[in-house]
CSV table of C-alpha atoms in Angstrom, one decimal:
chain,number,residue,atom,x,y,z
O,200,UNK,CA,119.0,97.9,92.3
O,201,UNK,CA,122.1,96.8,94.3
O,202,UNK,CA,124.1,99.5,93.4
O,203,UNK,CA,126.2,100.1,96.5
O,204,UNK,CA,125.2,96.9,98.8
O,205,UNK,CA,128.1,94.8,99.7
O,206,UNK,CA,127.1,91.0,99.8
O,207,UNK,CA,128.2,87.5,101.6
O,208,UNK,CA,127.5,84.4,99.7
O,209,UNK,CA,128.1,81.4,102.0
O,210,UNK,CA,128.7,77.9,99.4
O,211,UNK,CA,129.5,80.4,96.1
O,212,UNK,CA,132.0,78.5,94.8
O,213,UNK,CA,129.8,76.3,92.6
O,214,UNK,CA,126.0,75.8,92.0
O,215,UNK,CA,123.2,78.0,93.1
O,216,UNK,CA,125.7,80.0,95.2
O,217,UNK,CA,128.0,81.1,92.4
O,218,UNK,CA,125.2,81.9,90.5
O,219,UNK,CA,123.5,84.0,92.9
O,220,UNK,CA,126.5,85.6,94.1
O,221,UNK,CA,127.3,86.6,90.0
O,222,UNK,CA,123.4,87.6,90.0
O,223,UNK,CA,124.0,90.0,93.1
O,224,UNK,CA,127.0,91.3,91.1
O,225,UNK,CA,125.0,91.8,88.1
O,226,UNK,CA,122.8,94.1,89.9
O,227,UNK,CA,125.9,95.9,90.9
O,228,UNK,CA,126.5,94.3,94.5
O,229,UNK,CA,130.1,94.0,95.6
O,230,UNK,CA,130.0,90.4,96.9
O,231,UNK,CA,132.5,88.4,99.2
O,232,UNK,CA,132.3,85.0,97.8
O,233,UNK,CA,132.6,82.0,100.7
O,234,UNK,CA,133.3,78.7,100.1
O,235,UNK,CA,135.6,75.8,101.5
O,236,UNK,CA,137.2,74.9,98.2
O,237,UNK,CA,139.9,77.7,97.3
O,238,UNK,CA,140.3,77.5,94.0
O,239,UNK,CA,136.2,77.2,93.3
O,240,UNK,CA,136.0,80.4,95.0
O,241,UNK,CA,138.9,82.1,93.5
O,242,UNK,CA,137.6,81.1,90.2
O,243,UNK,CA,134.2,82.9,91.4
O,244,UNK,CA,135.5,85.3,92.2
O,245,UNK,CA,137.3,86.0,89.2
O,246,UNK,CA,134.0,86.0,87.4
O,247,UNK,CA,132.8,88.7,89.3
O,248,UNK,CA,135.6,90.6,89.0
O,249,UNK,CA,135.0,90.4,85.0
O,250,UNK,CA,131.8,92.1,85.8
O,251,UNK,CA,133.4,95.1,86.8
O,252,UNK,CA,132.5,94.7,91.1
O,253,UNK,CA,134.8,95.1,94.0
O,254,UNK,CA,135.0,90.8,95.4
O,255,UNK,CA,136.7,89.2,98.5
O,256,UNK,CA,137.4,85.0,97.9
O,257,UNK,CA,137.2,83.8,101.9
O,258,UNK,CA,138.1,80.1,102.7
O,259,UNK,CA,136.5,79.2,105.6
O,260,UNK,CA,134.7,76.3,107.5
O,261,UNK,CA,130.9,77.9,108.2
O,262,UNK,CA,130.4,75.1,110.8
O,263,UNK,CA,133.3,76.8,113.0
O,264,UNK,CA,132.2,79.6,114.9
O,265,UNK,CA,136.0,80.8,115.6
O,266,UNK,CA,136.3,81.0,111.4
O,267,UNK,CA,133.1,82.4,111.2
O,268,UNK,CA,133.3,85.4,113.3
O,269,UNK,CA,136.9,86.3,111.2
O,270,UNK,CA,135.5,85.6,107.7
O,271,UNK,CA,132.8,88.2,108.5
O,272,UNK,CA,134.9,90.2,110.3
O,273,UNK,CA,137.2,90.8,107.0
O,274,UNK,CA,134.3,92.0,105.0
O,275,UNK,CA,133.1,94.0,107.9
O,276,UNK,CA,136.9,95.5,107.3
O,277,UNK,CA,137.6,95.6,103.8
O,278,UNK,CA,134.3,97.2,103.1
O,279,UNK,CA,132.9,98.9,106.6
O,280,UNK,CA,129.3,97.3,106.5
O,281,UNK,CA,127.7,94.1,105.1
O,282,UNK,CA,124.0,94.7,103.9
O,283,UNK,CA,123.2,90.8,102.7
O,284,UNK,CA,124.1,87.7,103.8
O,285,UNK,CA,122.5,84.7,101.3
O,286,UNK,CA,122.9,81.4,104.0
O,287,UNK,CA,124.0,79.0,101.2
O,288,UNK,CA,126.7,76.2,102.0
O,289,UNK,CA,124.9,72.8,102.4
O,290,UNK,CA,126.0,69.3,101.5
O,291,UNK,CA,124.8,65.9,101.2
O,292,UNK,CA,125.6,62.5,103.1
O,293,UNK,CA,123.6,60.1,101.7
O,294,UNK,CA,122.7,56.6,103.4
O,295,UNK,CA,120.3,54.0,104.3
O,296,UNK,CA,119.3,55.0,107.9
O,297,UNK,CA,119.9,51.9,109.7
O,298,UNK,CA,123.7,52.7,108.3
O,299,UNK,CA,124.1,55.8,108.3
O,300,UNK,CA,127.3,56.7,110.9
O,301,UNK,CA,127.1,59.5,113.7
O,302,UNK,CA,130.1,61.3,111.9
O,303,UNK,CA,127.8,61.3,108.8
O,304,UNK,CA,124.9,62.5,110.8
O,305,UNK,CA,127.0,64.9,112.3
O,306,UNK,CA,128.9,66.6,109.4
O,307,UNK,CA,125.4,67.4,107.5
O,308,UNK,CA,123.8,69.2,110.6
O,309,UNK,CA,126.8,70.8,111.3
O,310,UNK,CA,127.2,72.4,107.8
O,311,UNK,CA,123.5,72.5,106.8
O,312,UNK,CA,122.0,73.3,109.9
O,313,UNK,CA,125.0,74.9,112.5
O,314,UNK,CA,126.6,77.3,109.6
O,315,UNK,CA,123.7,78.9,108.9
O,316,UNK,CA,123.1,79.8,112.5
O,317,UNK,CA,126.8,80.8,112.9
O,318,UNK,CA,126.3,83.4,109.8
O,319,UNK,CA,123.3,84.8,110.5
O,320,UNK,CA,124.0,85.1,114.2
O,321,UNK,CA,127.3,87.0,113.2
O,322,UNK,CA,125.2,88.8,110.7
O,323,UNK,CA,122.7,90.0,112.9
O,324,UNK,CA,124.6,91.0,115.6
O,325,UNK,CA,126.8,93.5,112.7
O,326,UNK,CA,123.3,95.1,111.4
O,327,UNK,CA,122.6,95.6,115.1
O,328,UNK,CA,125.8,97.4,115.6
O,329,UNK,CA,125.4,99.1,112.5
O,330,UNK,CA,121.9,99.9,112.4
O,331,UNK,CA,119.5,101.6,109.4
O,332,UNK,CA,121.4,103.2,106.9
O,333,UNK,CA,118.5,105.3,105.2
O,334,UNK,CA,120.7,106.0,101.9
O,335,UNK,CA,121.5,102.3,101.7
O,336,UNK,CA,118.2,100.5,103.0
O,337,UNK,CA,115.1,100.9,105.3
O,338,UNK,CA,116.2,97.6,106.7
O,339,UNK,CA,119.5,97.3,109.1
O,340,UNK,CA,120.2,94.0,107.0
O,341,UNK,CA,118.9,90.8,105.3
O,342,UNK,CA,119.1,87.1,105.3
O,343,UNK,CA,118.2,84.8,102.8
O,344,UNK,CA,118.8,81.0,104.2
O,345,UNK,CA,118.6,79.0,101.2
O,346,UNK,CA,116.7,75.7,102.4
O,347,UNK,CA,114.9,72.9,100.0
O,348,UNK,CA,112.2,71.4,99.5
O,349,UNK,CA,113.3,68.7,101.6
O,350,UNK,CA,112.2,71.0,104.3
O,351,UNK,CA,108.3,69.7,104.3
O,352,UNK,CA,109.4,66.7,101.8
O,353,UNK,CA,110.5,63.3,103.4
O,354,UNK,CA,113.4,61.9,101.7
O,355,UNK,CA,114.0,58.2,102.2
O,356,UNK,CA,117.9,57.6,102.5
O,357,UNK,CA,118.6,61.6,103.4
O,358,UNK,CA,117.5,61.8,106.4
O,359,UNK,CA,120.2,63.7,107.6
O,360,UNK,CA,119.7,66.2,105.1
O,361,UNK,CA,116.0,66.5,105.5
O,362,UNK,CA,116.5,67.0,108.8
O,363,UNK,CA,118.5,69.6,108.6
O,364,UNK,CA,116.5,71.3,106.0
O,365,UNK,CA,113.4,71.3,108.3
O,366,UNK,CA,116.1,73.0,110.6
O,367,UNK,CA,117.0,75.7,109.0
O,368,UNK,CA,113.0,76.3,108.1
O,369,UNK,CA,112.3,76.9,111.5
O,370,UNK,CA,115.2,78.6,112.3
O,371,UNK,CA,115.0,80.8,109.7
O,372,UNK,CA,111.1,81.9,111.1
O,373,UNK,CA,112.1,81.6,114.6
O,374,UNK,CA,114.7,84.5,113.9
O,375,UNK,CA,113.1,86.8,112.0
O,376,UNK,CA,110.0,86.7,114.5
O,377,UNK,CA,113.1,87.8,116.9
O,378,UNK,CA,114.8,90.5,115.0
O,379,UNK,CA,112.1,92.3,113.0
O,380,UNK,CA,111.8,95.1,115.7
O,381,UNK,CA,115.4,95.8,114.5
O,382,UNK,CA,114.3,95.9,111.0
O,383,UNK,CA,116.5,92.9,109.8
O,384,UNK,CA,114.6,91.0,107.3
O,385,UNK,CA,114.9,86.6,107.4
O,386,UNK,CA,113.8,84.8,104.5
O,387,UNK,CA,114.7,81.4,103.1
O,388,UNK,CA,114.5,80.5,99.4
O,389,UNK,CA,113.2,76.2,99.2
O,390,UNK,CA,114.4,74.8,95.6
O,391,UNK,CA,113.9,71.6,94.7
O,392,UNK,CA,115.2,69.6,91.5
């Protein structure tokens, strides 16, 4: 079903994102694996590269816009297009409100919440550039923000995290309202445990 699409996977060197990203590479997607841990995403990549796909290991921060604008600009060059982008690096800082710190605040939103909106933006604005490919798609592009249930579900002592779920939930429907005359598709995926 994938045969041909080229894939980012934002958070793919362990968890859900390795597992979607060797998914999208079961269904013949050549996916650039993204993650902040080096080795984790070498070692994902690796396992993609067992499945017989072209891969790309990127290291960067998704919270820094600077890092994110390279990172997808080397897929953009190794591979001339990017067709998916699955919005998946999140993390957790858990704490009692009345203790939780600013910088703990402030590192969840910014990874949760600001990387997803750094990605897609990037994302977009290559499926804009690039536009339809008929062959490929009869979308320019898609985005799958991967949320949680936390998104609608208070959770005492995360707030941070919920917060930043209900974030991307909005965000997520607030740009696909924006970009579906340019036939980009935005979708988010809510797991829970």
């Amino acid at each position: 079903i994938l045969e041909g699409k080229t894939a980012i996977v934002t958070g793919s060197g362990a968890g859900l994102g390795r597992c979607m990203a060797i998914e999208l590479a079961r269904e013949g997607a050549d996916v650039a694996v993204w993650d902040v841990n080096r080795a984790a995403v070498e070692e994902t990549r690796r396992t993609l590269q067992d499945l017989g796909h072209r891969s790309l290991a990127l290291t960067a921060d998704v919270a820094d816009g600077g890092m994110v604008n390279e990172t997808v600009g080397q897929v953009v060059t190794a591979w001339g297009k990017i067709d998916i982008l699955i919005n998946n690096a999140g993390l957790q800082q858990d704490a009692p409100f009345e203790e939780m710190t600013v910088d703990q605040w402030n590192l969840v939103i910014n990874v949760n919440l600001t990387g997803q909106f750094l990605c897609a933006r990037e994302a977009v604005r290559e499926f804009k550039r690039r536009g339809v490919i008929s062959a490929v798609s009869c979308a320019a592009g898609k985005i799958i923000c991967i949320s949680s249930v936390h998104e609608l579900i208070p959770w005492a002592g995360h707030v941070n995290y919920a917060a930043s779920k209900g974030g991307v939930m909005l965000m997520m429907k607030s740009i696909a309202q924006e970009v579906a005359p340019f036939r980009i598709r935005v979708n988010s995926i809510a797991p829970g445990a």
